[in-house]
Amino acid sequence: MDRQANQDRQSSMAGEGERAEDFTFRAIAAGLLIGCLLAFTNLYLGLQTGWISLMSLQSALLGFAIFKVLPRSLSLAGRRFYFMTTPFTPEENVLVQTTAGAVGIMPLSAGLVGVIPALTMLNMDKDGSPPIVLGWLELLGWCFALAYFGVFFASPLREPMIIREKLAFPSGTATAQLISVLHKVPLFQGRVSTGSNGGELNRGGERSAEGHRDQETSPLLQEDDSDENVMKGSSGWKALLWSFLSSATFTILSYYIPVLYAMPIFDFLSPSHDLAATWGWWFTPSLNYVGQGIIMGLPTTISMTAGAFVGWAILSPIAHYYGWAPGHPMDSESGSKGWILWVSLAIMCSESIVGLIALVASNGLSDLKRWLSRRSDPTTAQYGPISTESPSDLDASVEDMNGLTLERARLIKETVEVEHEPPHRLTPLSWVTWGLVSSTILAIALIWAAFGTNGIHPWATLVGIVLASVFAILGVRALGETDLNPVSGIGKISQLIFAILQPGNVVANLIAGGISEAGAMQAGDLMQDYKTGHLIGASPRSQFKGQLIGSTLGILISCFAYKLYTETYEIPGPQFPAPTAAVWLNLARLVNRGHLPSKADVFMLAFGLLFALTGTLRTLARSKALKVGGHGGRNRPLSAAEKIVTLLPSGIAFAVGMLNTPNFSLARLVGGVIAHTYSKRRAAVARDRGGAPLGGIFIIVVASGFVLGEGAASIAGLLLKQSGAEPLTCWGCRGGCAGGCP
């Protein structure tokens, strides 16, 4: 970036109190529009595979694209209507992606892909409760109950974690880097995470419906001169349009010719075993899954495919042929599909919970040591904390520290607390206090109204929200350190606690887990947005308001979309198995009823111990890598131990691959290979010619078009299904087909 431009921008901080508010109607409108598309897409993906896209990068791209192609004015009936009287600013783009993310994440944070479908799967004999199907008003009440308190948790955490500790929040940093490239403005260098608290890291934005963001570093968003060229002309927008249309066209075409969605190509390898219909081995060449694989990266897609292979090529046949799961292999109750779900559950619980404990223990010890060293260091006691108004004042304060070594002075300077924003751009504490109190009361009342005496007691709802606030702090801390928000483990810990508080109540157990997951998820996602805004210079107050507005519309859109899907399709069913719902329900049954299928406990223990170990090693390695990143850690050679850790599979991705039939993972693996090949090509060309032929943004644009295209076409699929449209032919369909084929 241009150093002079950055210096000019830093110097403008002196007059920051007079800066115009970046909360604009056009930014909110664009964010809500993009968020609606994301909400439909994420509900579709979550119910289908349990893996969704948060799409912060994609929201920023689309926001930039809307205002790039939107005319400044339009003449109608002799009158001129102005759409844009001023240029679209990077601060507004931050508001766009914050608002869009708040709308788009609601299907996950409100439990519409997990807890709510799980309630419809209840069985009177097994759970002591009949299936609970919420009506339109009850579903709205549930979503309103979960939509806000996590937002109020997050706001007070901005200062200690972003301002003081300068935690990395890698996905938020990556989004800020993208916005800086699109708008050709530098980041505020004084705000970039450095030192022991982490360096910049470029990453994607995938998340399992079990709550984990893609954990692997993405090489695709590495800035070079060609990044600007991709978006300056029409090549980037043409790529987005064509990838969107290609994905949407394939989705509609597969509705009328379902075999395109589920190609039984593996039956040719072993015709006698009927691999597609019996064992779930078919291939779906969905461009949506390919796009997701590109964003995830090769390591995550390999982990997912490995899980699919172990689950469906090894464990499923073993459980079936040894009589542990005697039903049809594709039966979720008596077949091996339901049997391997328990193994998947053990992997998720062990990696997420043990990894979270390891990270909190590690950070807690390091924080304690740092606090004790500051207490015992006379120079820190004498000169810190230093209260300053600007970086220049900070330099002067450090220069006045006579008798200190340069290294010590630099250390004090790096740990000084500096709030860059004036008070009128910050979220008032009164907003947070009243919002937290009112959202808590609202949640208790609405959840009681939705479930009554058969659900969770009001006092238990309050306990759940208190637990959610504590867990949100742990989750945000983990997110800032590792780019991993362990809401899966947080939800499961709540389920374990409520098995003691309300024993035998499966409904209360599910609700309590959903409350904790929602709080931690919304807090973590808003903190990522705060990090983006901090680096770009956006108003935290504007982001806070955008988050609340987006969450409100997200409730309405998500409830509407969920009711459309449940009225049109069987959920869970062949096309939308809702795998995450089965995980929630099985854990609730386990901690309240204690029943396991034959021999499942042995495999759960073995796989649980294995991935507890690998998850701990991976979590600690990511935390260490981020801590040394600010000192050039990304470029240093890896040690032998670190190389081994990078080869360990992601437990969550492995478990999700096991939960779903292999077709969902195979297409993502194709995307991961494409991303890896593209990255290697860019690196080779950069070495040979001094620059890449296409910037890293280009492939993100294409992948975004693939994902959003199928999400948009899924709305058309809903309408076709409701209108009774039939497929043209069911030739070749052997199971798992889309459209109207049985």
XYZ file of C-alpha atoms in Angstrom:
742
model
C 0.000 0.000 0.000
C 1.109 3.575 -0.541
C 2.898 4.685 2.638
C 2.149 8.355 2.073
C -1.555 7.608 1.663
C -1.504 5.710 4.932
C 0.276 8.571 6.697
C -2.287 11.014 5.354
C -5.077 8.794 6.608
C -3.450 8.438 10.016
C -3.045 12.200 10.288
C -6.747 12.646 9.627
C -7.396 10.999 12.982
C -6.761 14.354 14.643
C -10.033 15.651 13.235
C -11.932 12.431 13.709
C -14.449 14.034 16.004
C -15.854 15.968 13.054
C -16.090 12.952 10.739
C -19.479 12.354 9.168
C -21.515 9.407 10.368
C -21.123 6.404 8.054
C -24.545 4.971 8.929
C -26.365 5.503 5.640
C -29.682 4.292 4.299
C -28.125 3.026 1.068
C -25.581 0.875 2.939
C -28.280 -0.609 5.170
C -30.542 -1.285 2.158
C -27.733 -3.006 0.254
C -26.798 -5.069 3.319
C -30.392 -6.193 3.855
C -30.753 -7.133 0.194
C -27.570 -9.212 0.208
C -28.470 -10.686 3.591
C -31.806 -12.011 2.322
C -30.004 -13.976 -0.367
C -27.532 -15.263 2.226
C -30.330 -16.325 4.583
C -32.031 -18.462 1.918
C -28.668 -19.890 0.861
C -27.595 -20.744 4.404
C -30.907 -22.336 5.324
C -30.713 -24.439 2.158
C -27.131 -25.509 2.866
C -27.675 -26.037 6.587
C -30.691 -28.297 6.147
C -28.961 -30.180 3.372
C -25.423 -30.716 4.646
C -24.957 -28.976 7.993
C -22.253 -26.675 6.606
C -22.985 -23.039 5.812
C -21.161 -19.960 4.506
C -20.948 -16.796 6.598
C -19.756 -14.907 3.516
C -18.274 -11.751 5.019
C -15.883 -11.545 2.079
C -18.673 -12.213 -0.379
C -20.923 -9.588 1.233
C -18.191 -6.979 0.879
C -17.680 -7.982 -2.755
C -21.376 -7.799 -3.556
C -21.763 -4.504 -1.752
C -18.944 -3.042 -3.814
C -20.459 -4.532 -6.986
C -23.921 -3.045 -6.354
C -22.595 0.480 -6.077
C -20.139 -0.092 -8.917
C -22.894 -0.838 -11.429
C -25.635 1.360 -9.919
C -26.071 4.556 -11.982
C -25.644 7.825 -10.160
C -29.034 9.032 -11.379
C -32.010 7.982 -13.475
C -34.353 10.144 -15.556
C -38.057 9.249 -15.464
C -40.920 11.356 -16.868
C -38.646 14.309 -17.235
C -37.430 14.154 -13.655
C -33.993 13.091 -12.481
C -33.735 10.783 -9.489
C -30.335 10.577 -7.771
C -29.182 7.278 -6.273
C -25.690 8.374 -5.324
C -24.662 11.955 -4.700
C -21.406 10.868 -3.008
C -19.019 7.944 -3.681
C -19.533 4.646 -1.891
C -17.003 4.606 0.946
C -15.079 1.710 2.539
C -16.740 2.548 5.873
C -20.129 2.027 4.236
C -18.923 -1.282 2.820
C -18.113 -2.400 6.364
C -21.693 -1.545 7.321
C -22.980 -3.486 4.296
C -21.162 -6.676 5.246
C -22.077 -6.314 8.945
C -25.780 -5.947 8.134
C -25.729 -8.695 5.514
C -23.981 -11.081 7.891
C -26.538 -10.417 10.626
C -29.370 -11.352 8.261
C -27.580 -14.302 6.702
C -26.473 -15.990 9.933
C -29.948 -16.079 11.501
C -30.892 -19.586 10.243
C -27.933 -20.939 12.198
C -28.006 -18.739 15.300
C -31.774 -19.275 15.734
C -31.344 -23.045 15.480
C -33.431 -23.420 12.324
C -30.962 -25.978 10.942
C -30.417 -27.767 14.260
C -32.556 -27.354 17.362
C -35.905 -26.611 15.682
C -35.792 -29.619 13.288
C -34.602 -31.750 16.232
C -37.773 -30.854 18.145
C -39.854 -32.194 15.242
C -37.983 -35.530 15.525
C -38.973 -36.173 19.164
C -40.550 -39.531 19.986
C -42.940 -40.086 22.880
C -41.463 -43.466 23.775
C -37.826 -42.358 23.570
C -38.050 -38.773 24.759
C -41.177 -38.479 26.839
C -42.520 -35.825 24.476
C -44.341 -35.929 21.149
C -42.853 -34.067 18.169
C -42.990 -30.304 18.645
C -43.816 -28.345 15.503
C -43.868 -24.611 16.162
C -46.481 -22.549 14.410
C -45.671 -19.321 12.635
C -46.132 -17.107 15.719
C -44.298 -19.508 18.062
C -41.395 -19.762 15.611
C -41.203 -15.971 15.359
C -41.200 -15.741 19.138
C -38.378 -18.266 19.416
C -36.260 -16.408 16.879
C -36.893 -13.035 18.535
C -35.910 -14.591 21.865
C -32.490 -15.684 20.533
C -31.716 -12.810 18.179
C -30.418 -10.020 20.393
C -28.712 -10.879 23.678
C -25.582 -12.163 21.929
C -25.234 -8.796 20.195
C -25.331 -6.983 23.544
C -22.748 -9.434 24.955
C -20.306 -8.552 22.199
C -20.275 -4.763 22.376
C -18.424 -4.415 25.719
C -15.835 -6.966 24.564
C -14.634 -4.748 21.710
C -12.394 -2.559 23.858
C -10.565 -5.246 25.868
C -10.088 -7.719 23.028
C -9.633 -5.520 19.947
C -8.313 -2.244 21.336
C -6.195 -3.425 24.264
C -5.157 -6.962 23.412
C -5.310 -6.517 19.632
C -6.459 -10.089 19.072
C -6.068 -11.126 15.446
C -9.655 -12.159 14.508
C -8.224 -13.439 11.197
C -11.445 -13.563 9.175
C -12.305 -10.012 10.187
C -8.797 -8.945 9.225
C -9.105 -10.710 5.868
C -12.376 -8.914 5.131
C -10.740 -5.586 5.990
C -7.878 -6.384 3.626
C -10.334 -7.155 0.840
C -12.211 -3.884 1.385
C -8.930 -1.973 1.391
C -8.026 -3.509 -1.973
C -11.453 -2.872 -3.504
C -11.558 0.769 -2.425
C -7.795 1.349 -2.835
C -7.295 2.655 0.680
C -4.714 1.473 3.214
C -5.575 -0.065 6.544
C -4.868 1.930 9.677
C -1.449 0.489 10.398
C -1.588 1.421 14.057
C -4.599 -0.868 14.453
C -3.237 -4.020 12.786
C -2.621 -6.887 15.177
C 1.052 -7.299 15.926
C 3.345 -8.629 18.569
C 2.454 -11.436 20.883
C -1.233 -10.985 20.325
C -1.184 -12.188 16.772
C -0.471 -11.045 13.277
C -2.536 -10.615 10.169
C -3.865 -13.793 8.662
C -5.870 -14.231 5.489
C -8.715 -16.678 5.771
C -12.050 -17.725 4.339
C -15.406 -17.724 6.069
C -16.936 -21.164 6.146
C -18.702 -22.545 9.159
C -20.176 -25.874 10.031
C -23.707 -25.758 11.304
C -22.068 -27.233 14.361
C -20.447 -23.858 14.722
C -16.878 -23.875 13.463
C -15.368 -21.511 10.988
C -13.038 -22.952 8.389
C -9.837 -23.476 10.316
C -7.275 -23.476 7.550
C -5.350 -20.498 6.261
C -6.530 -19.545 2.793
C -3.803 -18.617 0.315
C -6.326 -17.076 -2.061
C -6.538 -13.587 -0.598
C -2.927 -12.483 -0.841
C -2.733 -8.958 -2.057
C -0.911 -8.041 -5.246
C -1.288 -5.417 -7.940
C -3.516 -7.626 -10.078
C -6.149 -7.718 -7.299
C -7.071 -4.128 -8.098
C -7.073 -4.785 -11.845
C -9.568 -7.640 -11.461
C -12.192 -5.323 -9.959
C -11.279 -2.150 -11.873
C -12.543 -3.408 -15.226
C -15.397 -5.707 -16.153
C -13.611 -9.077 -15.879
C -14.424 -9.569 -12.191
C -18.095 -8.722 -12.564
C -18.438 -10.895 -15.678
C -16.909 -13.782 -13.732
C -19.374 -13.246 -10.883
C -22.328 -13.112 -13.287
C -21.334 -16.188 -15.291
C -20.518 -18.285 -12.223
C -23.835 -17.266 -10.634
C -25.826 -18.117 -13.771
C -23.964 -21.415 -14.308
C -24.710 -22.590 -10.771
C -28.350 -21.473 -10.916
C -28.857 -23.125 -14.306
C -27.443 -26.438 -13.098
C -29.701 -26.337 -10.030
C -32.863 -25.797 -12.096
C -31.772 -28.361 -14.674
C -31.150 -30.973 -11.973
C -34.720 -30.444 -10.766
C -36.056 -31.609 -14.125
C -33.343 -34.244 -14.684
C -32.616 -35.498 -11.136
C -29.842 -37.912 -12.117
C -27.617 -34.875 -12.697
C -27.820 -34.214 -8.976
C -27.044 -37.796 -7.918
C -24.957 -39.604 -10.508
C -24.574 -43.316 -9.610
C -21.098 -43.467 -11.156
C -19.717 -45.761 -8.445
C -22.186 -48.506 -9.370
C -19.993 -49.217 -12.383
C -17.153 -50.120 -10.011
C -19.201 -52.727 -8.184
C -22.570 -53.409 -9.878
C -23.563 -56.181 -7.475
C -23.359 -54.008 -4.353
C -25.709 -51.236 -5.504
C -23.399 -48.595 -3.990
C -25.664 -45.612 -4.712
C -29.052 -46.724 -3.371
C -27.761 -48.983 -0.575
C -24.574 -47.311 0.638
C -25.029 -43.681 -0.402
C -22.136 -43.569 -2.887
C -23.106 -41.244 -5.720
C -21.627 -38.019 -7.050
C -23.230 -34.563 -7.125
C -21.420 -32.190 -9.498
C -22.970 -29.175 -7.766
C -21.145 -25.938 -8.494
C -22.337 -24.737 -5.105
C -20.315 -27.446 -3.338
C -17.369 -26.808 -5.630
C -17.515 -23.128 -4.653
C -17.670 -24.021 -0.984
C -14.643 -26.265 -1.442
C -12.715 -23.409 -3.062
C -13.445 -21.175 -0.074
C -12.721 -23.911 2.478
C -9.363 -24.853 1.004
C -7.790 -28.237 0.372
C -6.950 -29.295 3.983
C -10.550 -28.917 5.199
C -12.053 -30.658 2.172
C -9.577 -33.530 2.554
C -10.643 -33.915 6.196
C -14.288 -33.927 5.156
C -13.747 -36.499 2.403
C -11.699 -38.682 4.761
C -14.615 -38.643 7.189
C -17.013 -39.641 4.418
C -14.755 -42.526 3.386
C -14.228 -43.829 6.927
C -17.918 -43.493 7.752
C -19.503 -44.828 4.575
C -16.888 -47.221 3.201
C -15.598 -48.731 6.469
C -17.782 -48.168 9.552
C -21.174 -48.393 7.831
C -20.518 -51.819 6.218
C -18.934 -53.119 9.428
C -21.940 -52.076 11.555
C -24.356 -53.574 9.032
C -22.661 -56.918 8.437
C -21.896 -57.529 12.127
C -25.537 -56.910 13.007
C -24.956 -53.810 15.172
C -27.249 -51.842 12.822
C -29.420 -54.486 11.137
C -31.728 -52.151 9.225
C -31.226 -50.744 5.748
C -27.872 -48.870 5.694
C -29.604 -45.608 4.722
C -32.095 -45.843 7.628
C -31.372 -43.250 10.340
C -33.107 -45.266 13.060
C -32.103 -48.910 12.698
C -29.530 -48.699 9.911
C -25.827 -47.942 9.880
C -26.520 -44.321 8.884
C -27.880 -43.769 12.372
C -25.115 -45.896 13.931
C -22.203 -43.881 12.531
C -23.931 -40.683 13.650
C -22.946 -41.586 17.224
C -19.289 -41.827 16.226
C -19.573 -38.467 14.518
C -21.121 -37.018 17.678
C -18.215 -38.291 19.783
C -15.702 -36.648 17.443
C -17.507 -33.297 17.548
C -17.843 -33.297 21.317
C -14.305 -34.397 22.060
C -12.506 -32.047 19.675
C -14.614 -28.972 20.383
C -14.886 -29.318 24.172
C -11.343 -30.538 24.880
C -9.874 -28.075 22.388
C -11.789 -25.221 24.046
C -10.552 -26.266 27.492
C -6.966 -26.467 26.214
C -7.170 -23.033 24.607
C -8.744 -21.381 27.652
C -6.167 -23.009 29.932
C -3.319 -21.917 27.679
C -4.576 -18.340 27.344
C -5.456 -18.147 30.994
C -1.945 -19.073 32.071
C -0.330 -16.681 29.608
C -2.681 -13.859 30.662
C -1.901 -14.517 34.323
C 1.845 -14.456 33.679
C 1.551 -11.223 31.698
C -0.543 -9.628 34.456
C 1.904 -10.709 37.158
C 4.874 -9.437 35.150
C 3.201 -6.047 34.751
C 2.406 -5.913 38.464
C 5.969 -6.754 39.412
C 7.665 -4.522 36.786
C 8.328 -1.068 38.276
C 8.544 0.609 34.869
C 5.104 -0.632 33.914
C 3.723 0.417 37.268
C 5.311 3.828 36.895
C 4.446 4.576 33.282
C 1.388 2.485 32.468
C -1.304 2.467 31.591
C -0.684 5.608 29.544
C -3.817 7.474 28.492
C -3.416 9.197 25.144
C -5.649 10.656 22.478
C -3.623 9.895 19.351
C -0.609 7.893 18.160
C 1.485 11.071 18.099
C 0.759 11.659 21.792
C 1.772 8.075 22.440
C 5.112 8.597 20.692
C 5.732 11.666 22.836
C 4.859 9.779 26.014
C 7.276 6.997 25.182
C 10.016 9.469 24.306
C 9.660 11.020 27.781
C 10.469 7.732 29.501
C 14.018 8.659 30.477
C 16.260 5.836 31.538
C 14.294 3.073 29.779
C 15.833 0.859 27.162
C 14.497 1.200 23.643
C 13.186 -2.356 23.761
C 11.331 -1.725 27.029
C 9.880 1.537 25.746
C 8.631 -0.203 22.610
C 7.024 -2.918 24.739
C 5.174 -0.343 26.830
C 4.105 1.479 23.675
C 2.687 -1.727 22.169
C 0.629 -2.540 25.286
C -0.827 0.934 25.775
C -4.615 1.197 25.610
C -5.697 3.637 22.900
C -9.309 4.136 21.797
C -9.215 5.563 18.294
C -12.883 6.471 18.006
C -14.532 9.575 19.527
C -17.425 8.983 21.968
C -20.165 9.863 19.483
C -19.050 6.958 17.256
C -19.011 4.397 20.084
C -21.953 2.364 21.369
C -23.225 3.961 24.597
C -23.059 1.776 27.684
C -26.687 2.633 28.434
C -27.727 1.020 25.138
C -25.905 -2.153 26.068
C -27.255 -2.260 29.632
C -30.885 -1.656 28.773
C -30.639 -3.873 25.709
C -29.219 -6.786 27.661
C -31.850 -6.498 30.388
C -34.754 -6.122 27.969
C -33.556 -8.886 25.619
C -33.181 -11.254 28.583
C -36.696 -10.544 29.822
C -38.004 -10.843 26.261
C -36.249 -14.192 25.777
C -37.641 -15.662 29.002
C -41.192 -14.566 28.176
C -41.165 -15.648 24.527
C -39.604 -19.074 25.170
C -42.147 -19.762 27.914
C -44.942 -18.667 25.573
C -43.656 -20.915 22.774
C -43.108 -24.120 24.799
C -45.054 -23.708 28.046
C -44.776 -26.284 30.807
C -43.443 -28.954 28.430
C -40.313 -26.920 27.747
C -37.776 -25.138 29.896
C -38.631 -23.364 33.149
C -38.255 -19.554 33.189
C -35.562 -19.722 35.870
C -33.673 -22.230 33.736
C -33.899 -19.923 30.721
C -32.280 -17.194 32.821
C -29.544 -19.621 33.858
C -29.051 -20.521 30.191
C -28.597 -16.865 29.229
C -26.111 -16.318 32.073
C -24.168 -19.368 30.911
C -24.343 -18.066 27.357
C -22.760 -14.772 28.434
C -19.869 -16.587 30.121
C -19.409 -18.963 27.219
C -19.579 -16.052 24.769
C -16.472 -14.558 26.374
C -14.626 -17.871 26.022
C -15.822 -18.305 22.452
C -14.867 -14.789 21.392
C -11.457 -15.199 22.972
C -10.927 -18.450 21.091
C -12.152 -16.832 17.877
C -9.725 -13.959 18.232
C -6.821 -16.294 18.914
C -7.472 -19.077 16.400
C -10.303 -18.024 14.043
C -12.296 -20.840 15.662
C -15.551 -20.032 17.451
C -16.268 -23.281 19.338
C -20.022 -22.839 19.626
C -20.424 -26.566 19.002
C -18.638 -27.338 22.242
C -20.406 -24.476 24.017
C -23.833 -25.805 23.045
C -22.900 -29.322 24.119
C -21.512 -28.148 27.468
C -24.852 -26.455 28.105
C -26.633 -29.697 27.259
C -24.466 -31.532 29.795
C -25.186 -28.916 32.489
C -28.930 -28.967 31.855
C -28.991 -32.728 32.070
C -28.311 -32.023 35.768
C -30.509 -28.935 36.173
C -33.556 -30.439 34.446
C -32.860 -34.193 34.287
C -34.894 -36.292 31.899
C -36.260 -33.272 30.004
C -35.015 -33.632 26.428
C -36.929 -30.547 25.269
C -35.321 -28.310 27.908
C -31.945 -29.785 27.031
C -32.282 -28.823 23.380
C -33.545 -25.329 24.191
C -30.704 -24.664 26.635
C -28.096 -25.745 24.102
C -29.686 -23.516 21.470
C -29.588 -20.499 23.810
C -25.878 -20.866 24.533
C -25.005 -21.508 20.908
C -26.941 -18.446 19.731
C -25.287 -16.124 22.254
C -21.754 -17.278 21.516
C -22.282 -17.285 17.768
C -23.711 -13.785 17.490
C -21.106 -12.360 19.840
C -18.294 -13.950 17.842
C -19.592 -12.840 14.467
C -20.109 -9.241 15.604
C -16.578 -9.197 17.036
C -15.215 -10.249 13.647
C -17.152 -7.353 12.135
C -15.812 -4.993 14.788
C -12.291 -6.053 13.842
C -12.997 -5.274 10.192
C -14.435 -1.888 11.104
C -11.535 -1.138 13.425
C -8.990 -1.679 10.650
C -10.995 0.293 8.073
C -12.045 3.094 10.427
C -15.800 2.438 10.478
C -18.047 3.606 13.299
C -18.693 0.889 15.925
C -22.035 2.531 16.689
C -23.074 2.215 13.038
C -22.055 -1.448 13.000
C -24.002 -2.070 16.211
C -27.137 -0.529 14.732
C -26.615 -2.398 11.464
C -26.335 -5.669 13.387
C -29.614 -5.059 15.215
C -31.436 -4.065 12.012
C -30.034 -7.053 10.148
C -30.954 -9.457 12.950
C -34.526 -8.161 12.949
C -35.011 -8.686 9.226
C -33.151 -11.985 9.519
C -35.816 -13.237 11.905
C -38.626 -12.541 9.449
C -36.804 -13.867 6.375
C -35.495 -16.993 8.100
C -38.868 -17.914 9.609
C -40.566 -17.354 6.266
C -37.962 -19.468 4.438
C -38.073 -22.250 7.036
C -41.850 -22.495 6.825
C -41.609 -22.622 3.028
C -39.155 -25.505 3.171
C -41.082 -27.487 5.788
C -44.354 -27.087 3.911
C -42.765 -28.111 0.607
C -40.310 -30.844 1.607
C -40.080 -33.555 4.206
C -37.549 -32.328 6.797
C -35.647 -34.362 7.701
C -36.002 -36.227 4.443
C -34.072 -37.513 1.428
C -33.198 -34.111 0.006
C -32.895 -32.216 3.297
C -31.705 -34.696 5.950
C -30.900 -31.937 8.495
C -27.867 -33.834 9.842
C -27.164 -31.296 12.580
C -30.616 -31.857 14.061
C -29.818 -35.536 14.541
C -26.626 -34.618 16.402
C -28.487 -32.294 18.776
C -31.217 -34.821 19.474
C -28.909 -37.798 19.958
C -26.773 -35.971 22.515
C -29.903 -34.834 24.380
C -31.112 -38.445 24.439
C -27.722 -39.731 25.541
C -27.308 -37.390 28.527
C -30.939 -37.866 29.613
C -31.688 -41.500 28.704
C -28.248 -43.086 28.344
C -29.054 -45.552 25.534
C -26.531 -46.367 22.800
C -26.697 -48.803 19.867
C -24.722 -52.014 20.064
C -20.909 -51.527 20.093
C -21.274 -47.801 19.382
C -19.695 -46.937 22.743
C -16.428 -48.674 21.826
C -16.010 -46.761 18.580
C -17.155 -43.505 20.193
C -14.480 -43.825 22.856
C -11.738 -44.686 20.351
C -12.538 -41.902 17.896
C -13.285 -39.448 20.710
C -9.867 -39.955 22.318
C -8.111 -39.721 18.961
C -9.706 -36.442 17.960
C -9.459 -34.993 21.463
C -5.695 -35.337 21.074
C -5.537 -34.039 17.513
C -7.959 -31.212 18.280
C -5.881 -30.062 21.248
C -2.683 -30.114 19.192
C -4.287 -28.230 16.301
C -5.857 -25.595 18.579
C -2.629 -24.905 20.438
C -0.669 -24.836 17.169
C -3.047 -22.272 15.632
C -2.843 -20.139 18.755
C 0.955 -20.250 18.708
C 1.108 -19.459 14.992
C -1.057 -16.373 15.460
C 0.967 -15.194 18.442
C 4.223 -15.258 16.469
C 2.637 -14.048 13.228
C 3.318 -10.407 13.966
C 7.034 -11.121 14.094
C 7.214 -12.782 10.744
C 5.961 -16.107 11.965
C 4.167 -16.792 8.704
C 7.422 -16.777 6.769
C 9.610 -18.755 9.144
C 10.306 -22.426 8.352
C 8.095 -24.907 10.161
C 9.602 -27.239 12.702
C 9.169 -30.990 12.357
C 6.479 -31.007 15.055
C 4.578 -28.171 13.378
C 4.671 -29.964 10.030
C 3.121 -33.022 11.660
C 0.374 -30.902 13.245
C -0.527 -29.365 9.859
C -1.185 -32.876 8.544
C -3.690 -33.714 11.278
C -7.311 -33.766 10.095
C -9.923 -31.289 11.276
C -12.219 -33.226 13.584
C -15.297 -31.107 12.866
C -14.845 -31.398 9.096
C -14.173 -35.132 9.493
C -17.372 -35.536 11.545
C -19.484 -33.517 9.095
C -18.180 -35.699 6.256
C -19.258 -38.742 8.226
C -22.706 -37.277 8.932
C -23.489 -36.689 5.262
C -23.526 -39.079 2.335
C -20.235 -38.928 0.396
C -21.591 -36.908 -2.552
C -21.570 -33.721 -0.478
C -17.888 -34.136 0.380
C -16.608 -35.304 -3.007
C -17.756 -32.157 -4.819
C -16.168 -29.992 -2.147
C -12.921 -31.906 -2.573
C -12.970 -30.922 -6.242
C -13.208 -27.285 -5.151
C -10.371 -27.720 -2.679
C -8.141 -29.179 -5.386
C -9.013 -26.269 -7.690
C -8.128 -23.752 -4.975
C -4.839 -25.505 -4.217
C -3.891 -25.732 -7.885
C -4.779 -22.099 -8.478
C -2.752 -20.989 -5.485
C 0.284 -22.963 -6.629
C -0.038 -21.506 -10.120
C -0.164 -17.979 -8.745
C 2.916 -18.638 -6.641
C 4.823 -20.112 -9.609
C 3.918 -17.229 -11.917
C 4.829 -14.725 -9.229
C 8.270 -16.310 -8.974
C 8.817 -16.451 -12.732
C 7.284 -13.141 -13.839
C 7.077 -11.072 -10.689
C 3.261 -11.032 -10.642
C 0.226 -13.295 -10.889
C -1.962 -13.315 -14.038
C -5.120 -12.963 -11.923
C -5.460 -11.676 -8.401
C -6.581 -13.810 -5.461
C -9.875 -11.924 -5.514
C -10.790 -13.453 -8.865
C -11.247 -17.002 -7.621
C -13.157 -15.755 -4.576
C -15.502 -13.966 -6.975
C -16.061 -17.164 -8.957
C -16.591 -19.282 -5.832
C -19.054 -16.712 -4.477
C -21.051 -16.843 -7.687
C -21.198 -20.634 -7.481
C -22.520 -20.607 -3.896
C -24.994 -17.760 -4.321
C -26.285 -19.079 -7.650
C -27.611 -22.304 -6.175
C -28.936 -20.430 -3.144
C -30.970 -18.142 -5.372
C -32.119 -21.028 -7.571
C -33.292 -22.926 -4.500
C -36.054 -20.309 -4.172
C -37.140 -21.149 -7.714
C -37.000 -24.832 -6.784
C -39.355 -24.194 -3.876
C -41.845 -22.505 -6.191
C -41.597 -25.318 -8.732
C -42.181 -27.927 -6.054
C -45.165 -26.061 -4.614
C -46.699 -25.670 -8.063
C -46.475 -29.433 -8.599
C -43.857 -29.355 -11.369
C -42.670 -32.873 -12.214
C -39.217 -33.951 -13.462
C -38.914 -34.630 -17.177
C -37.357 -38.036 -16.536
C -36.218 -40.150 -13.625
C -33.871 -42.206 -15.797
C -30.776 -43.346 -13.952
C -31.928 -42.170 -10.523
C -30.809 -44.654 -7.859
C -31.294 -42.661 -4.646
C -30.637 -39.209 -3.292
C -32.074 -37.538 -6.351
C -33.368 -33.998 -6.364
C -36.608 -32.793 -7.921
C -39.778 -34.809 -7.687
C -38.346 -38.329 -8.080
C -39.162 -40.780 -5.280
